[in-house]
Coordinates of C-alpha atoms and ligand atoms in Angstrom, one line a residue:
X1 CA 0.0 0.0 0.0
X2 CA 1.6 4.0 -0.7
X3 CA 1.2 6.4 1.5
X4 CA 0.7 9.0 -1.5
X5 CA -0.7 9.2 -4.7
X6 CA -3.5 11.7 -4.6
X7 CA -1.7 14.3 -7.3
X8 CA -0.8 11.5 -9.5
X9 CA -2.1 10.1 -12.5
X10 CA 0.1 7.4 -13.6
X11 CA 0.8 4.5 -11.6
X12 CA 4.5 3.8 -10.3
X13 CA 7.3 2.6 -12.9
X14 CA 8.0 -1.4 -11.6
X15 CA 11.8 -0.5 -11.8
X16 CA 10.7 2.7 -9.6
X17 CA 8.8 0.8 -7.2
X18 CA 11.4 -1.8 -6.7
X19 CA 14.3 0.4 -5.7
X20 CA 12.3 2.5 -3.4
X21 CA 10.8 -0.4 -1.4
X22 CA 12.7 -0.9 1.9
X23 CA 10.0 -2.9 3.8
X24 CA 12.1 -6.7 3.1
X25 CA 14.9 -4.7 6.0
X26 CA 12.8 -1.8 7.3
X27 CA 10.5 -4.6 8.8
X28 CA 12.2 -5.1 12.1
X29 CA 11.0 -1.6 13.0
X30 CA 7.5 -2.5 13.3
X31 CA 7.5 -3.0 17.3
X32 CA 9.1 0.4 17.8
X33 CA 6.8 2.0 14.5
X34 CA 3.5 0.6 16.6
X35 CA 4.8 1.9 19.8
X36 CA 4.9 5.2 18.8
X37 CA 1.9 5.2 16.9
X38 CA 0.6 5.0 20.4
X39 CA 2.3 7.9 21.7
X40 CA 1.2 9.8 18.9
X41 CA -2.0 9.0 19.4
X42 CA -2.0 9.9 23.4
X43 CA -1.7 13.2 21.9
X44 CA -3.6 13.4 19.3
X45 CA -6.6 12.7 21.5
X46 CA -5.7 14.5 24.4
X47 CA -5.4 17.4 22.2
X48 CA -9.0 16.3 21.2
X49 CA -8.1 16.1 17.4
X50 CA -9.2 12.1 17.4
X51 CA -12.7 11.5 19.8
X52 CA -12.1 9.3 22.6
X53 CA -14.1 6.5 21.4
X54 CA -11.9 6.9 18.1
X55 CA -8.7 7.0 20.1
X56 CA -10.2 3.5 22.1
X57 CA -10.6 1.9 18.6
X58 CA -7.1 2.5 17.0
X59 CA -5.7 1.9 20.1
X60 CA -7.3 -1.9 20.4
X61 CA -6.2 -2.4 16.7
X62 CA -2.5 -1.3 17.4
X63 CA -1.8 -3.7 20.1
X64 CA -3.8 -6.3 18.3
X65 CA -1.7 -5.6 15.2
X66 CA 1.2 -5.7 18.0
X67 CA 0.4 -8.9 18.8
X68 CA -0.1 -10.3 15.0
X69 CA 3.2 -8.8 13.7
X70 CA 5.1 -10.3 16.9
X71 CA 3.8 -13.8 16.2
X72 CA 4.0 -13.4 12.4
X73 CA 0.4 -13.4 11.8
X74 CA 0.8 -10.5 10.2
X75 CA 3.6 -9.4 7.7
X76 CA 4.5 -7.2 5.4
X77 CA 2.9 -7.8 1.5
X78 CA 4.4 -7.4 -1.9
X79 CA 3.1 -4.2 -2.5
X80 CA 4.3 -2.3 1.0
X81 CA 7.0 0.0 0.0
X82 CA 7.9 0.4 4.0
X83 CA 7.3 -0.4 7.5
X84 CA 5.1 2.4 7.4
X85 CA 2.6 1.8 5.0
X86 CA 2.6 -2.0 5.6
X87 CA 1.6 -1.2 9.5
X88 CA -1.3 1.2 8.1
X89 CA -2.4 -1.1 6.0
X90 CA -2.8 -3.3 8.7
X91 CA -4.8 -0.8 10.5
X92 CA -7.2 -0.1 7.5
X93 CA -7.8 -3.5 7.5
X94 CA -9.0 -3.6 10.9
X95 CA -10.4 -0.1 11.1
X96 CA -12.0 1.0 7.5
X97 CA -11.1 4.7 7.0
X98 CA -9.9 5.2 10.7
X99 CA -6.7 3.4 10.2
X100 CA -5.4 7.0 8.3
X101 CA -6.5 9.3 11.2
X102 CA -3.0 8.8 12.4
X103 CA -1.4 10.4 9.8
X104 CA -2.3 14.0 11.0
X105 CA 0.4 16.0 12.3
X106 CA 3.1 13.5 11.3
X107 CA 5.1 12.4 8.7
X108 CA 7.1 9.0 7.8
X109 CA 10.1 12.0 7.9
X110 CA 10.1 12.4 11.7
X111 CA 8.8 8.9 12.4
X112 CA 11.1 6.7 11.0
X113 CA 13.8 8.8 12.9
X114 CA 12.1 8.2 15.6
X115 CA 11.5 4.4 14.8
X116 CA 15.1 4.0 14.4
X117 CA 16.2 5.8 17.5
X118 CA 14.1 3.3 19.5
X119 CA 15.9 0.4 17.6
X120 CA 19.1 1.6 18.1
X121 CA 19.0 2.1 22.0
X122 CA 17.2 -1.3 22.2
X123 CA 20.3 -2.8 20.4
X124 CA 22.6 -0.9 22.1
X125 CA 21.7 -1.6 26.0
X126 CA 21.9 -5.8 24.3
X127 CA 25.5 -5.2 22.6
X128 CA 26.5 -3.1 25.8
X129 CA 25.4 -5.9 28.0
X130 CA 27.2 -8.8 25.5
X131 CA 30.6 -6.7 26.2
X132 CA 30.0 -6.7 29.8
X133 CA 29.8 -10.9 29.5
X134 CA 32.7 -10.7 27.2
X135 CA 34.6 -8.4 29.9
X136 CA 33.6 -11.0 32.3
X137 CA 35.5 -14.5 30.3
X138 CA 38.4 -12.1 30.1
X139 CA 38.6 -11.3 33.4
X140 CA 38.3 -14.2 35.2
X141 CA 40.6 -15.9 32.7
X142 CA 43.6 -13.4 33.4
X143 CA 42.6 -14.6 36.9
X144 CA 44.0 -17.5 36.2
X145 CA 47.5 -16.9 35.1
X146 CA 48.2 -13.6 37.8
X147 CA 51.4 -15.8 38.5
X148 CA 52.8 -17.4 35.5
X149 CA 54.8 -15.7 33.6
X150 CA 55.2 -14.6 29.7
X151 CA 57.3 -12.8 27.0
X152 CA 55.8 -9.4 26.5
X153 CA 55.8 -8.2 23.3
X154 CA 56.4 -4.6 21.0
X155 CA 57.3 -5.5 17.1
X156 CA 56.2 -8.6 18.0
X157 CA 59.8 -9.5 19.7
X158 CA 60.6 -10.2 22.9
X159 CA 60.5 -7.2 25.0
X160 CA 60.2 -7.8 28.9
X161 CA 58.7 -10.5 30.7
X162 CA 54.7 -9.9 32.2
X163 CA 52.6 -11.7 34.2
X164 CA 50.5 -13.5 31.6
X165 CA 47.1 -12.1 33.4
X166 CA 48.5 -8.7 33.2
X167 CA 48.6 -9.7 29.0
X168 CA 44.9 -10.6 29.1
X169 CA 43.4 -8.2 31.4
X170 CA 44.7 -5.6 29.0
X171 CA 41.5 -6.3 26.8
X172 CA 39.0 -5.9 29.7
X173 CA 40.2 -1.8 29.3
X174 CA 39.4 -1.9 25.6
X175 CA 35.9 -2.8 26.2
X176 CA 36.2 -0.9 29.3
X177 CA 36.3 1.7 27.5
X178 CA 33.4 0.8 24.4
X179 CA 30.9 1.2 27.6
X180 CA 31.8 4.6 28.4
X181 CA 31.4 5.7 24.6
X182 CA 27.9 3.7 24.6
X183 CA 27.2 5.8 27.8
X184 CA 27.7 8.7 26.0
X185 CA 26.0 7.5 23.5
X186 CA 22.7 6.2 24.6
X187 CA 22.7 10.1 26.4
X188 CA 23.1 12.2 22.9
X189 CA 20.5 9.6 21.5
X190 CA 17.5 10.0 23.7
X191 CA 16.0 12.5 22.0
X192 CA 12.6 12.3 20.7
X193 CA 11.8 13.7 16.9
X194 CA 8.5 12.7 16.8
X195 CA 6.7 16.3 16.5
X196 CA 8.9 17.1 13.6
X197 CA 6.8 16.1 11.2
X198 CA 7.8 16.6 7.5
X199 CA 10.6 19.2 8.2
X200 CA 8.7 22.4 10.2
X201 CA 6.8 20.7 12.9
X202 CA 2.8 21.6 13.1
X203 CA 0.2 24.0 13.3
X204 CA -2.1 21.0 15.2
X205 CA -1.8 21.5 18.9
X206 CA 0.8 18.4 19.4
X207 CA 2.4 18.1 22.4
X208 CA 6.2 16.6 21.4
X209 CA 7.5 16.8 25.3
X210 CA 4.6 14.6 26.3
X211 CA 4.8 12.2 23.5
X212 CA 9.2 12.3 24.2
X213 CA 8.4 11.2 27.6
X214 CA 5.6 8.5 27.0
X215 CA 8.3 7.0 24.6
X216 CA 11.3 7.0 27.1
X217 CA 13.4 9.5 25.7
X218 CA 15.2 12.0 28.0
X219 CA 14.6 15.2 26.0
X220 CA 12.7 16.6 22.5
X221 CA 14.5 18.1 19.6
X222 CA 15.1 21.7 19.4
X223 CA 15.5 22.5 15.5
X224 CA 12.1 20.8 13.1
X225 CA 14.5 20.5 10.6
X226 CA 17.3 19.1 12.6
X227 CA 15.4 16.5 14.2
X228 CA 14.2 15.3 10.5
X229 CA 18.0 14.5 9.0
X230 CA 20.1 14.1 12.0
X231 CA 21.3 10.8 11.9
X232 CA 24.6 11.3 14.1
X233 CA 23.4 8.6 16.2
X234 CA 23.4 6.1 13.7
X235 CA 26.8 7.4 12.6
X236 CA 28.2 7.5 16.0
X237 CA 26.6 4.0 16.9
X238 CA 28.6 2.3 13.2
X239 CA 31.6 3.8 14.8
X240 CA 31.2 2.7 18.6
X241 CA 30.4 -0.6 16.3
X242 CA 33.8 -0.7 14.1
X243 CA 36.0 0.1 17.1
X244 CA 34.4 -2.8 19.0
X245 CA 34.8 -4.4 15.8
X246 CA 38.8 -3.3 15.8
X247 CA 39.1 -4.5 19.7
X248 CA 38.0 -7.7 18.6
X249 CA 40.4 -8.1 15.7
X250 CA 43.5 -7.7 18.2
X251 CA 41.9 -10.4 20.4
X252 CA 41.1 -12.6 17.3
X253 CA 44.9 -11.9 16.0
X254 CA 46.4 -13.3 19.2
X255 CA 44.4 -16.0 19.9
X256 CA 45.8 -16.9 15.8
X257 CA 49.0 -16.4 17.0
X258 CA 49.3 -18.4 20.4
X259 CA 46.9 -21.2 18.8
X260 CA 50.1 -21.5 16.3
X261 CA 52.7 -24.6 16.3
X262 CA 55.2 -22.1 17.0
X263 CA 53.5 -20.5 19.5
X264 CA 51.5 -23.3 21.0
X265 CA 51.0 -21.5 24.2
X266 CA 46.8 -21.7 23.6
X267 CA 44.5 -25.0 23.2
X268 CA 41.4 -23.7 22.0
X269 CA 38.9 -26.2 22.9
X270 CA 37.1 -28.1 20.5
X271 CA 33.7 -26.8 20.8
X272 CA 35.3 -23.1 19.6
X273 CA 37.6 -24.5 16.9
X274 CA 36.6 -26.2 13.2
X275 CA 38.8 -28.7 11.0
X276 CA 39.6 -29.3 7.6
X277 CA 37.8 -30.7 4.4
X278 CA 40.7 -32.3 3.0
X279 CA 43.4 -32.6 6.2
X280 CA 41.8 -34.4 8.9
X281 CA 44.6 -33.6 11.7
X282 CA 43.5 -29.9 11.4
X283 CA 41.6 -27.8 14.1
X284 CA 41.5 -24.4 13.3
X285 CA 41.1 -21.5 15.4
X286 CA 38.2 -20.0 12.7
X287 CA 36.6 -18.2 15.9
X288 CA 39.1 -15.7 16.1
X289 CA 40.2 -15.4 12.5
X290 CA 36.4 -14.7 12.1
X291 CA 36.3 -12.0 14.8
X292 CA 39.0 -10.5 13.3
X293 CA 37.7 -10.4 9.7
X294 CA 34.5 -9.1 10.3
X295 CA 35.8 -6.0 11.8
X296 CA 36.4 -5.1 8.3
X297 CA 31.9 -5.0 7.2
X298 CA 32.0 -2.8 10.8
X299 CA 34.6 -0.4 8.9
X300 CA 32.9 -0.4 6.0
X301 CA 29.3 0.0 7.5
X302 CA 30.6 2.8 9.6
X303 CA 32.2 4.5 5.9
X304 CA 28.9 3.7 4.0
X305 CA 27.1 5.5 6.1
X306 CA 29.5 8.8 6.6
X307 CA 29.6 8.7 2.8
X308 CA 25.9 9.2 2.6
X309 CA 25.2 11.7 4.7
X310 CA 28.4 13.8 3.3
X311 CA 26.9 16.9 1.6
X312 CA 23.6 15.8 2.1
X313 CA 21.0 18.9 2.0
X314 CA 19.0 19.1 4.9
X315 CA 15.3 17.7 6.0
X316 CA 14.8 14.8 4.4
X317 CA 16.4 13.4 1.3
X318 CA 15.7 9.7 0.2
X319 CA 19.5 9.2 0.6
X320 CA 18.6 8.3 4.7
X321 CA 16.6 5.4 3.7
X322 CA 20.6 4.4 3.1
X323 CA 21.1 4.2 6.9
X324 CA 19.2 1.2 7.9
X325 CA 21.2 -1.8 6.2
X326 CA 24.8 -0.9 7.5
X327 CA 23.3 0.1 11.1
X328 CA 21.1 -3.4 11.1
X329 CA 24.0 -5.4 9.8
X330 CA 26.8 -4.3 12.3
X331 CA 24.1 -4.9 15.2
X332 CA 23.5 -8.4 13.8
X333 CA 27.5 -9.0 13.0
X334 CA 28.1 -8.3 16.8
X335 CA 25.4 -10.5 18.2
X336 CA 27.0 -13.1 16.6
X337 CA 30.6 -12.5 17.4
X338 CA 30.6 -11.5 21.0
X339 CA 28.9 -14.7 22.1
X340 CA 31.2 -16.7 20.4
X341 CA 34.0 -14.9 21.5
X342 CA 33.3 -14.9 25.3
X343 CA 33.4 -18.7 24.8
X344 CA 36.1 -19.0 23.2
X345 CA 38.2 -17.1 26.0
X346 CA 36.3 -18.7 28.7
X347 CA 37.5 -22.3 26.8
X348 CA 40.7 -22.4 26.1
X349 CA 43.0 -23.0 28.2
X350 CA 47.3 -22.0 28.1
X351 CA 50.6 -23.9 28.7
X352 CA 52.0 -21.9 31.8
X353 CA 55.4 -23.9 31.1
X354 CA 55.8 -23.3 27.8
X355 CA 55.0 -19.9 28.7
X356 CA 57.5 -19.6 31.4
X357 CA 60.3 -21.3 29.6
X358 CA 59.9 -18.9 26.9
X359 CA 59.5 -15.8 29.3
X360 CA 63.5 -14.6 29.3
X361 CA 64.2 -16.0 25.8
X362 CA 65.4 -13.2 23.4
X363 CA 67.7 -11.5 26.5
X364 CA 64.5 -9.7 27.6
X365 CA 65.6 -9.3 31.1
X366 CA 68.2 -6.5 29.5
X367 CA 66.3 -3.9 30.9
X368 CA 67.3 -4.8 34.5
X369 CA 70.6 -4.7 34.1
X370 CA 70.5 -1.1 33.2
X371 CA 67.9 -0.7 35.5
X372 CA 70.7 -2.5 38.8
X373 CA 72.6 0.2 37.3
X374 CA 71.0 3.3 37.6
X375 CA 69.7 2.8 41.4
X376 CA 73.7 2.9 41.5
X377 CA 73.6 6.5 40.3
X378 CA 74.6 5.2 36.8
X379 CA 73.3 7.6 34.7
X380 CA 70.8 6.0 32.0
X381 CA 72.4 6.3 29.0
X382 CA 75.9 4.4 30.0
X383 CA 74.0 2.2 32.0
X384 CA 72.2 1.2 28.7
X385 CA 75.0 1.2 26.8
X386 CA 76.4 -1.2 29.3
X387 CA 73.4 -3.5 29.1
X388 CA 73.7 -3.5 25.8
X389 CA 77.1 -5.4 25.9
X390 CA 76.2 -7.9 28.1
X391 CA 73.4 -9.0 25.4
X392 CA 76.2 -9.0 23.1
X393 CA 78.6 -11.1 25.2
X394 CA 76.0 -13.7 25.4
X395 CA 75.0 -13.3 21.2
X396 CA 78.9 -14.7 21.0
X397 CA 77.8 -18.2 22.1
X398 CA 74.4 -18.1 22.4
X399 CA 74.3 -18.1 26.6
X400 CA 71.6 -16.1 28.4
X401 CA 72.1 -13.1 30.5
X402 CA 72.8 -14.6 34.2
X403 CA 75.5 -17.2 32.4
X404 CA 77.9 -14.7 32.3
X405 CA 80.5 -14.7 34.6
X406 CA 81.4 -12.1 37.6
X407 CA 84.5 -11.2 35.6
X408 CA 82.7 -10.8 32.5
X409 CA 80.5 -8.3 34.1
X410 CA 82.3 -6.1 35.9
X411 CA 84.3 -6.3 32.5
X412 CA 81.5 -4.7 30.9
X413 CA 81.2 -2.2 33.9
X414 CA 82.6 -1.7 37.3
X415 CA 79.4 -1.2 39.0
X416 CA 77.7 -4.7 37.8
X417 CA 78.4 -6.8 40.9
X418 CA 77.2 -10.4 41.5
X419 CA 74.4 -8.3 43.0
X420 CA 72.8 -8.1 39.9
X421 CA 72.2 -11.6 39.5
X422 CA 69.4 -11.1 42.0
X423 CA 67.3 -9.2 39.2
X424 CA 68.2 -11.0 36.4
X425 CA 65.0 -14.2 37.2
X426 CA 61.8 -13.3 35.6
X427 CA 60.8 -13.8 39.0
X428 CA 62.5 -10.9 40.3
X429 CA 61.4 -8.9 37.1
X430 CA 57.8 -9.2 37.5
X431 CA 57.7 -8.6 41.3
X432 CA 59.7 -5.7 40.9
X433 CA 57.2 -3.6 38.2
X434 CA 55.5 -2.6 40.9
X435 CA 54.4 1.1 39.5
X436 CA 51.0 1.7 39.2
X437 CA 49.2 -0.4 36.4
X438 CA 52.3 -2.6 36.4
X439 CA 52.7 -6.5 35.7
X440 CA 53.7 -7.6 39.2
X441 CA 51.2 -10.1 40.3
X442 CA 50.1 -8.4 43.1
X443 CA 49.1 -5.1 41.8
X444 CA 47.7 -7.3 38.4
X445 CA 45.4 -9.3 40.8
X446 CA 44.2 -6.2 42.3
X447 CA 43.7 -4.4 38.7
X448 CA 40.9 -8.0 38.0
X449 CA 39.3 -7.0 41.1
X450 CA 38.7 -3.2 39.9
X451 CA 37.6 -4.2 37.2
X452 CA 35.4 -7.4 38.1
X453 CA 34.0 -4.5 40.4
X454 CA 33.6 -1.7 37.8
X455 CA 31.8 -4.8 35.1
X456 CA 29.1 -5.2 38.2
X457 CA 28.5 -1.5 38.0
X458 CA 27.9 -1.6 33.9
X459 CA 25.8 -4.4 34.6
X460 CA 23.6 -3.4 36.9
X461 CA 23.4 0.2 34.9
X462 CA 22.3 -2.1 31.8
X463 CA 19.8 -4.3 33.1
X464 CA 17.8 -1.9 34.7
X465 CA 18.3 0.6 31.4
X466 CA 17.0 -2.3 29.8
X467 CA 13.9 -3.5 32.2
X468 CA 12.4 0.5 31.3
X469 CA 12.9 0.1 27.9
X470 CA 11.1 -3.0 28.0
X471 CA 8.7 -1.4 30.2
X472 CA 7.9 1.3 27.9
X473 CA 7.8 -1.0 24.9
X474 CA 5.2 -2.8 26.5
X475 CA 2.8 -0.1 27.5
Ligands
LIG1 N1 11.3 4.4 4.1 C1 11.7 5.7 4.3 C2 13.1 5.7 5.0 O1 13.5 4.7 5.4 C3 10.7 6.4 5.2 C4 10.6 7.8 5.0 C5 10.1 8.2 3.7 N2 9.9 9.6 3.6 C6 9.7 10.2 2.4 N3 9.5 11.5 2.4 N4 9.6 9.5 1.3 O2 13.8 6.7 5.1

């Protein structure tokens, strides 16, 4: 069914028809289109533009049509062109003539802004509460390994040994940090724009605050014309998306890594990992390399949609039915990736031996040697220098660090005693890093404990964010 047509006097081009139909993705806004239908018509009939008894009626067939398009009893046709006529059509079906009265004092301009605002806080509060869970495997897995040992890394080379928790809890900040932008997020988006109507609001007596509030929102647009072609949220949201997206990439590249031969510091367990077609010893971390390649449709989602609204004149243009497919498909793409990465962190399991064995390899306790130094007033730079040497004592015949002898270090500088063999375990390292945020064990277990803590906060803040939404859907 159109919306239009009165002025016209030839039917719609096929070809025409076909590229402006967007019900076969707009659908999934039906629940939030029938919710604020309601709203809207709480004020038209308090303004006493629809009769009470008028209001009653539309309002039964709403929820009935509520009920219908929830259990599929009633779906979109062939000849919808959106959500929006589909859902009147509905109502004409139940309610003859009445199912327009609905119409007055909006447009499908301001309401399927305000349709997809509803949609995109709904699906926000559910990916916010999937990092928390994701936060939560990571978490408690770096619990695990506070005490054992790793190489750290920079260029990918051995760079100074960390607790291996330290090296997993680091992810928990990442997300950590998604929340807060989410946060921001859902504040800048709870704005209503229903009121708008095409572009310059109305000359009925709405009431826009009143209809912001029945729908949840925290405040009502300030500029018609604004409120019509904003779409910063969705923007904003495809970028909150493609950083999650990048977060998840870094995880999916080292689980890759560690699940390597070379590596074989991770098992990933089986329910997590897939085999071959062709070489039946296989089992291949696909998880990760799948969390990692999708951050590149949460990229492109994100640059589709800046792309279309670039230049774009203002009200509405046709160009913003463009933002539902990217926003829809990076909600989907990260309902199925965060599940399956939480259980693949929460499953696999790591070789603390294999770790700790390869924890000094590649002379990576250099750095206290020059560090012994310098807490003997050795000033940096020669105490570097010196540090330096010893690595390339030991590069001679291949012996680590504390093989050299007393004579060979003193040889390389007067101050290195046999004292500094004291500094030169990876035990010793760790437990000494003991500035804030550092990798000895101690302060690591109490960074999991912050951050278990801080995760019960989020959580809390999301499920009762999400109880009122679902509260307010269901009115
Ligand atoms: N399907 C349209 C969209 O998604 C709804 C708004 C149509 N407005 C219009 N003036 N043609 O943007």
């Amino acid at each position: 069914m159109a919306l239009w047509g009165g002025r016209f006097t030839e039917g719609t081009a096929e070809t025409v028809f076909a590229l402006s139909r967007s019900v076969h993705f707009d659908w999934r806004l039906a629940p939030y289109d029938l919710r604020s239908s309601l709203a809207h018509l709480l004020t038209l009939e308090t303004s006493g533009l629809i009769e009470k008894s008028d209001a009653a009626a539309i309002r039964g067939a709403l929820k009935e049509l509520s009920v219908q398009v929830q259990s599929g009893a009633f779906v979109a046709s062939d000849g919808d062109e959106d959500v929006h006529s589909a859902l009147e059509r509905g109502l004409n079906e139940k309610l003859g003539v009445l199912g327009g009265a609905l119409r007055a004092g909006r447009s499908r301009n301001d309401q399927v802004t305000t349709d997809l605002r509803l949609f995109s806080i709904d699906h926000m509060l559910e990916i916010a509460r999937q990092i928390t869970l994701l936060q939560i495997a990571i978490l408690e897995k770096a619990g695990e390994y506070v005490n054992d040992s790793a190489p750290g890394f920079t260029h990918i080379q051995h760079a100074q040994p960390v607790s291996f928790g330290h090296e997993l809890a680091k992810h928990a900040q990442a997300f950590a940090r998604d929340l807060d932008r989410i946060n921001d997020w859902l504040a800048r988006t709870s704005v209503s724009s229903l009121g708008a109507g095409a572009l310059a609001g109305s000359s009925l007596p709405l009431d826009p605050e009143a209809t912001a509030n029945e729908l949840g929102f925290n405040s009502v647009f300030a500029n018609s014309i604004d409120a019509v072609s904003d779409r910063d949220y969705v923007a904003e949201a495809l970028f909150i998306f493609a950083l999650i997206g990048v977060h998840l990439s870094r995880i999916g590249e080292e689980w890759s890594l560690w699940a390597s031969t070379e590596f074989a510091w991770a098992k990933v367990s089986d329910a997590y990992s897939t085999g071959s077609s062709i070489m039946p010893q296989k089992k291949n971390p696909d998880m990760a390399e799948l969390a990692r390649g999708k951050s590149g449709r949460l990229i492109g989602n994100l640059v589709s949609v800046l792309t279309m609204l670039k230049a774009l004149p203002f009200a509405y243009n046709r160009d913003l039915q463009e933002d539902k497919e990217p926003l829809f498909d990076s909600i989907d793409t990260l309902l199925l990736v965060l599940p399956a990465v939480t259980g693949m962190i929460a499953t696999t399991d790591f070789d603390r031996d294999k770790m700790a064995l390869a924890a000094p390899l590649g002379y990576s306790l250099a750095t206290e040697i020059a560090d012994y130094l310098v807490v003997k007033k050795i000033p940096f730079a020669q105490a570097h220098e010196a540090a330096g040497k010893c690595v390339a004592l030991c590069e001679v015949d291949g012996r680590q660090l504390h093989q050299l002898t007393d004579v060979e270090l003193t040889g390389v500088h007067p101050a290195l005693d046999a004292g500094v063999r004291s500094v030169l375990t990876v035990h010793g390292a760790l437990n000494s890093r003991t500035t804030h945020g550092g990798t000895a064990p101690v302060l690591v277990a109490e960074q999991i404990n912050v951050a278990l803590k801080n995760n019960s906060a989020s959580m809390a803040q999301i499920t009762s964010a999400q109880a009122r939404f679902s509260e307010m859907m269901s009115a």
